Coordinates of C-alpha atoms and ligand atoms in Angstrom, one line a residue:
M1 CA -16.4 4.7 -4.7
K2 CA -14.2 6.0 -2.5
L3 CA -10.5 5.0 -1.4
H4 CA -10.1 5.6 2.4
V5 CA -6.2 5.5 4.0
L6 CA -5.9 3.6 7.1
G7 CA -2.4 3.7 7.0
S8 CA 0.1 6.0 4.9
A9 CA 3.6 4.8 6.2
A10 CA 6.1 2.3 4.9
G11 CA 7.1 -0.4 7.8
G12 CA 8.0 0.8 11.1
G13 CA 5.7 3.4 10.7
F14 CA 6.0 6.9 11.5
P15 CA 7.4 7.2 14.3
Q16 CA 9.2 4.0 14.4
W17 CA 9.5 2.8 17.5
N18 CA 13.5 2.7 17.8
C19 CA 14.0 5.8 15.7
N20 CA 15.7 9.1 16.8
C21 CA 16.3 10.5 13.6
R22 CA 15.5 13.8 12.7
N23 CA 11.8 13.3 11.6
C24 CA 10.9 10.5 14.7
S25 CA 12.7 12.4 17.3
G26 CA 11.4 15.9 16.3
L27 CA 7.6 14.7 15.9
R28 CA 8.0 12.8 19.5
A29 CA 8.9 16.3 20.7
G30 CA 6.4 18.5 19.3
T31 CA 9.7 20.9 17.5
L32 CA 8.4 19.2 13.9
R33 CA 5.5 20.2 11.9
A34 CA 3.9 16.9 10.7
R35 CA 1.5 13.9 11.2
A36 CA 1.7 10.4 12.9
R37 CA 1.5 7.8 10.5
T38 CA 0.2 3.9 10.7
Q39 CA 1.7 1.1 8.1
S40 CA 0.7 1.1 4.9
S41 CA -3.2 -0.3 4.4
V42 CA -6.4 1.2 2.2
A43 CA -9.8 0.0 2.3
I44 CA -11.5 1.0 -1.1
G45 CA -15.6 0.8 -1.5
E46 CA -18.7 2.2 -0.2
G47 CA -21.5 2.0 2.4
D48 CA -21.0 -1.2 4.3
D49 CA -19.0 -3.0 1.5
W50 CA -15.1 -2.8 1.7
V51 CA -12.2 -4.5 0.4
L52 CA -9.2 -4.0 2.8
V53 CA -6.3 -3.4 0.8
N54 CA -3.3 -4.8 2.8
A55 CA -3.1 -6.2 6.2
S56 CA -0.9 -3.9 8.2
P57 CA 0.2 -4.8 11.8
D58 CA -1.2 -1.6 13.1
I59 CA -4.9 -3.2 12.0
L60 CA -7.0 -2.8 15.2
A61 CA -6.2 0.9 15.8
Q62 CA -7.0 1.6 11.7
L63 CA -10.4 0.1 12.1
R64 CA -11.1 2.0 15.2
A65 CA -10.3 5.4 13.4
A66 CA -12.3 4.4 10.7
P67 CA -15.8 3.0 12.2
F68 CA -18.0 3.0 8.9
L69 CA -15.3 -0.3 8.8
Q70 CA -17.5 -1.7 11.9
P71 CA -21.6 -1.8 10.8
A72 CA -22.6 -3.8 13.5
R73 CA -25.7 -5.5 11.7
A74 CA -25.1 -8.4 14.0
L75 CA -23.5 -9.6 17.1
R76 CA -20.1 -10.3 15.3
D77 CA -19.8 -8.1 12.1
T78 CA -17.2 -6.2 9.7
G79 CA -17.6 -4.0 6.2
I80 CA -14.6 -6.0 5.2
R81 CA -15.7 -8.2 2.4
A82 CA -12.6 -8.7 1.2
V83 CA -8.8 -8.4 1.8
M84 CA -6.2 -7.8 -0.7
L85 CA -3.0 -7.9 -0.9
V86 CA 0.0 -6.8 -3.2
D87 CA 3.4 -8.3 -1.6
A88 CA 3.7 -10.8 1.2
Q89 CA 6.1 -7.9 3.0
I90 CA 5.6 -7.8 6.7
D91 CA 4.0 -4.4 6.7
H92 CA 0.8 -5.5 4.3
T93 CA 0.5 -9.2 5.9
T94 CA 1.1 -9.4 9.6
G95 CA -2.4 -7.7 10.6
L96 CA -4.0 -10.7 9.4
L97 CA -3.9 -12.7 12.2
M98 CA -5.7 -9.8 13.7
L99 CA -9.0 -10.8 11.8
R100 CA -8.4 -14.3 13.0
E101 CA -11.9 -14.0 15.4
G102 CA -13.8 -13.5 12.1
R103 CA -15.1 -16.1 9.8
P104 CA -13.0 -17.6 7.0
L105 CA -11.3 -14.4 5.2
P106 CA -11.7 -14.3 0.9
L107 CA -8.3 -13.2 0.5
W108 CA -6.9 -12.2 -2.8
T109 CA -3.5 -12.5 -3.5
T110 CA -0.9 -13.9 -6.4
R111 CA 0.2 -17.1 -6.5
Q112 CA 3.6 -15.8 -5.5
V113 CA 2.5 -14.3 -2.5
R114 CA 0.3 -17.0 -1.2
E115 CA 3.5 -19.5 -1.8
D116 CA 5.3 -16.5 0.4
L117 CA 3.0 -16.8 3.3
S118 CA 2.5 -20.2 3.1
S119 CA 6.5 -20.9 3.4
G120 CA 8.8 -18.1 4.3
N121 CA 6.3 -16.1 6.7
P122 CA 3.7 -19.2 6.5
L123 CA 1.2 -16.6 8.3
L124 CA -2.0 -18.1 6.1
S125 CA -0.8 -22.3 7.3
V126 CA -1.6 -19.9 11.0
L127 CA -4.2 -19.0 10.4
E128 CA -5.6 -22.2 9.1
H129 CA -6.3 -23.1 13.3
Y130 CA -8.7 -19.5 13.9
C131 CA -10.8 -18.2 10.9
G132 CA -8.5 -19.6 7.7
S133 CA -9.0 -18.1 4.6
R134 CA -11.0 -18.7 0.9
W135 CA -8.2 -17.6 -1.5
H136 CA -9.2 -16.5 -5.0
C137 CA -5.9 -16.0 -7.1
I138 CA -4.8 -12.7 -8.7
E139 CA -3.8 -13.0 -12.2
P140 CA -1.3 -10.2 -13.0
D141 CA -1.9 -9.8 -16.2
G142 CA -4.1 -6.5 -16.6
R143 CA -7.3 -8.0 -17.3
P144 CA -10.4 -6.9 -15.2
F145 CA -11.7 -9.1 -12.0
E146 CA -14.6 -8.2 -9.6
V147 CA -15.1 -9.1 -6.1
D148 CA -17.5 -10.5 -4.6
G149 CA -20.2 -8.1 -3.0
L150 CA -18.8 -4.9 -4.5
P151 CA -19.9 -5.2 -8.3
G152 CA -19.2 -1.5 -8.8
L153 CA -15.9 -2.0 -8.7
E154 CA -13.7 -3.3 -11.6
W155 CA -10.2 -4.5 -10.3
R156 CA -7.1 -5.0 -12.9
A157 CA -3.7 -6.1 -11.7
V158 CA -0.6 -5.5 -13.3
A159 CA 2.5 -7.2 -11.7
L160 CA 5.7 -4.4 -10.5
S161 CA 9.2 -4.3 -10.8
S162 CA 10.4 -4.4 -6.7
A163 CA 11.3 -6.8 -4.3
A164 CA 9.9 -10.1 -3.1
P165 CA 10.2 -9.8 1.0
P166 CA 14.0 -11.5 2.8
Y167 CA 12.0 -14.4 3.7
S168 CA 10.8 -15.1 0.2
P169 CA 12.3 -18.1 -1.6
H170 CA 12.3 -15.8 -4.5
R171 CA 13.7 -13.2 -3.3
H172 CA 16.6 -12.9 -5.3
A173 CA 15.1 -14.6 -8.0
P174 CA 12.0 -12.1 -8.5
E175 CA 9.1 -13.7 -10.2
P176 CA 5.8 -11.6 -12.2
G177 CA 3.8 -11.9 -9.2
D178 CA 5.8 -10.8 -6.5
N179 CA 4.6 -7.4 -6.4
I180 CA 1.6 -6.1 -8.1
G181 CA 0.3 -2.5 -8.7
L182 CA -3.7 -1.8 -9.0
F183 CA -5.9 -0.3 -11.4
V184 CA -10.0 0.0 -9.5
S185 CA -12.8 1.7 -12.0
S186 CA -15.8 2.4 -10.3
R187 CA -18.4 1.4 -12.7
A188 CA -20.4 4.3 -11.8
S189 CA -18.8 7.0 -12.1
G190 CA -16.1 5.8 -15.2
R191 CA -13.1 7.3 -13.0
S192 CA -10.4 4.6 -11.8
L193 CA -7.5 4.7 -9.7
F194 CA -3.8 3.2 -9.3
Y195 CA -2.3 1.6 -6.1
A196 CA 1.4 0.5 -6.0
P197 CA 3.1 1.4 -2.3
G198 CA 5.8 -0.4 -3.7
L199 CA 7.4 0.2 -7.1
G200 CA 10.5 0.0 -7.9
E201 CA 10.6 0.7 -12.1
I202 CA 7.8 2.1 -14.3
E203 CA 7.5 -0.3 -17.1
P204 CA 5.6 0.2 -20.1
Q205 CA 2.6 -2.0 -18.7
V206 CA 2.6 0.3 -15.8
D207 CA 2.6 3.5 -17.6
A208 CA -0.4 2.8 -19.8
L209 CA -2.3 2.3 -16.6
M210 CA -0.9 5.4 -14.9
Q211 CA -1.6 7.5 -18.0
R212 CA -5.5 6.1 -17.7
A213 CA -5.7 6.6 -14.2
D214 CA -7.7 9.7 -12.7
V215 CA -6.0 9.4 -9.0
I216 CA -2.5 7.6 -8.7
L217 CA -1.6 6.3 -5.8
V218 CA 2.4 5.0 -5.6
D219 CA 5.3 4.6 -3.9
G220 CA 6.7 7.2 -2.0
T221 CA 9.0 5.8 0.5
F222 CA 12.6 7.4 0.1
W223 CA 13.4 10.7 -1.5
S224 CA 16.6 9.8 -2.1
D225 CA 18.5 6.0 -3.1
D226 CA 20.7 6.5 0.0
E227 CA 18.6 7.9 2.5
M228 CA 18.7 5.4 5.1
I229 CA 23.1 4.8 4.2
A230 CA 23.4 9.0 4.9
L231 CA 21.7 8.5 7.9
G232 CA 23.5 5.7 8.9
V233 CA 20.0 3.3 9.8
S234 CA 20.7 0.8 7.1
S235 CA 23.1 -0.3 4.5
K236 CA 20.6 -0.4 1.9
R237 CA 19.7 1.4 -1.2
A238 CA 16.1 2.4 -2.0
R239 CA 16.1 0.7 -5.6
E240 CA 17.6 -2.6 -4.2
I241 CA 14.7 -2.7 -2.1
G242 CA 12.4 -2.1 -5.1
H243 CA 11.4 1.5 -4.3
L244 CA 11.8 4.5 -6.3
P245 CA 13.3 7.4 -4.7
Q246 CA 11.5 10.9 -5.5
S247 CA 14.0 12.6 -5.8
G248 CA 16.9 13.0 -9.0
P249 CA 17.1 12.3 -12.7
G250 CA 14.4 9.0 -13.3
G251 CA 12.9 8.9 -10.0
M252 CA 9.1 9.7 -8.9
I253 CA 8.8 13.2 -9.2
E254 CA 10.1 13.1 -12.9
A255 CA 8.2 9.7 -13.3
L256 CA 5.1 11.6 -12.1
S257 CA 5.4 14.9 -14.1
R258 CA 3.9 12.7 -17.5
Y259 CA 0.7 12.1 -16.4
P260 CA -0.4 16.1 -15.2
R261 CA -3.8 15.1 -15.7
A262 CA -4.3 13.0 -12.8
R263 CA -4.3 13.6 -9.3
R264 CA -0.9 12.3 -7.5
I265 CA 0.1 11.8 -3.7
L266 CA 2.7 9.6 -2.4
I267 CA 2.1 6.9 0.2
H268 CA 3.7 3.8 2.1
V269 CA 6.5 7.0 3.6
N270 CA 9.4 5.8 5.3
N271 CA 10.2 7.6 8.7
T272 CA 13.6 8.6 7.3
N273 CA 11.8 10.3 4.4
P274 CA 12.2 14.3 4.5
I275 CA 9.2 15.3 2.4
L276 CA 7.2 13.8 6.8
D277 CA 8.0 17.5 7.3
E278 CA 5.3 19.9 6.1
D279 CA 7.9 22.7 6.5
S280 CA 10.9 20.6 4.2
D281 CA 12.2 22.2 1.3
E282 CA 11.8 18.6 -0.1
R283 CA 7.8 18.5 0.9
L284 CA 7.8 22.6 -0.9
R285 CA 9.1 21.0 -4.1
L286 CA 6.4 18.2 -4.0
D287 CA 3.9 21.2 -3.1
A288 CA 5.2 23.3 -6.3
E289 CA 5.0 20.0 -8.4
G290 CA 1.7 19.6 -7.7
I291 CA 2.2 16.3 -5.6
E292 CA 0.4 15.4 -2.6
V293 CA 1.6 13.0 0.3
A294 CA -1.2 10.7 1.8
H295 CA -2.2 11.1 5.4
D296 CA -4.0 8.4 7.6
G297 CA -7.6 9.0 7.4
L298 CA -7.2 10.6 3.7
S299 CA -10.5 9.6 1.9
I300 CA -10.6 10.1 -1.8
E301 CA -14.0 9.4 -4.2
F302 CA -13.6 8.1 -7.7
Ligands
MLT1 C1 8.9 -2.7 2.0 O1 8.0 -1.9 1.6 O2 10.3 -2.6 1.8 C2 9.4 -3.4 3.2 O3 7.9 -3.2 4.4 C3 10.4 -3.6 4.7 C4 9.9 -3.6 5.7 O4 8.8 -3.7 6.5 O5 10.7 -3.9 6.3
MN2 MN1 7.0 -1.5 3.1
ZN3 ZN1 13.0 7.8 12.3

């Protein structure tokens, strides 16, 4: 089985359209050793059958860059057998509208995410006027489930402490199911991976899955809790919007040291994060810890 990274950046992408921070301007000017990145999405599967996990606003460019997702068996075709969403945020959901020309989308989300996408951000209601969707409920209880057409994969979802989007009716009253992490195992190889692009805290049920995973792909949004405040681009702290920063006591680097057996990769990286600069001290620190930074096009076998 494979996980293919379609987009490795957080909301806004890298460079972000209106941003002239050191990273964004350095990338545009060609003075920074870094790669451009599109917004957060991965495809999991093999051959002609894939689950699109998160539908990024950059999906059309991502599909062009991943020809295996267009097997061309018919006049209208796709290798996307289902779409699964880990939350209802803009960067993970607005790409659904770009898939409107196809057949009804098999869509896997929690009850909470479906509710947000039918109320605060009524994407699913809009989609009903085009292809529509066939909803499958994800229970974030850690129990195994299977997606039609991909019998080789076993999925488990776990509720995460992170944050629902600003337009969610439960933005200020978090519910289990607003954000999930996915534990995916290949029945053939027995290998597994854990994917959680928005992760605010590693609670016991999350720790248990991370202990078992051969590959861990987790929240790489911010290096420091006050990163956006220090740069003067926002008043929000990383932890406040549901992202565990990498540095400092209790940060992601320290947390990942508990899983030395796994391949550990940061994903959903914000354009302000110094780890995007491949020559930065922060990136060298990750190298020394054996922690990778995902890039668009990265393919992982499991
Ligand atoms: C997040 O991950 O916190 C959101 O995607 C941020 C955003 O889209 O503005
Ligand atoms: Mn995001
Ligand atoms: Zn920037």
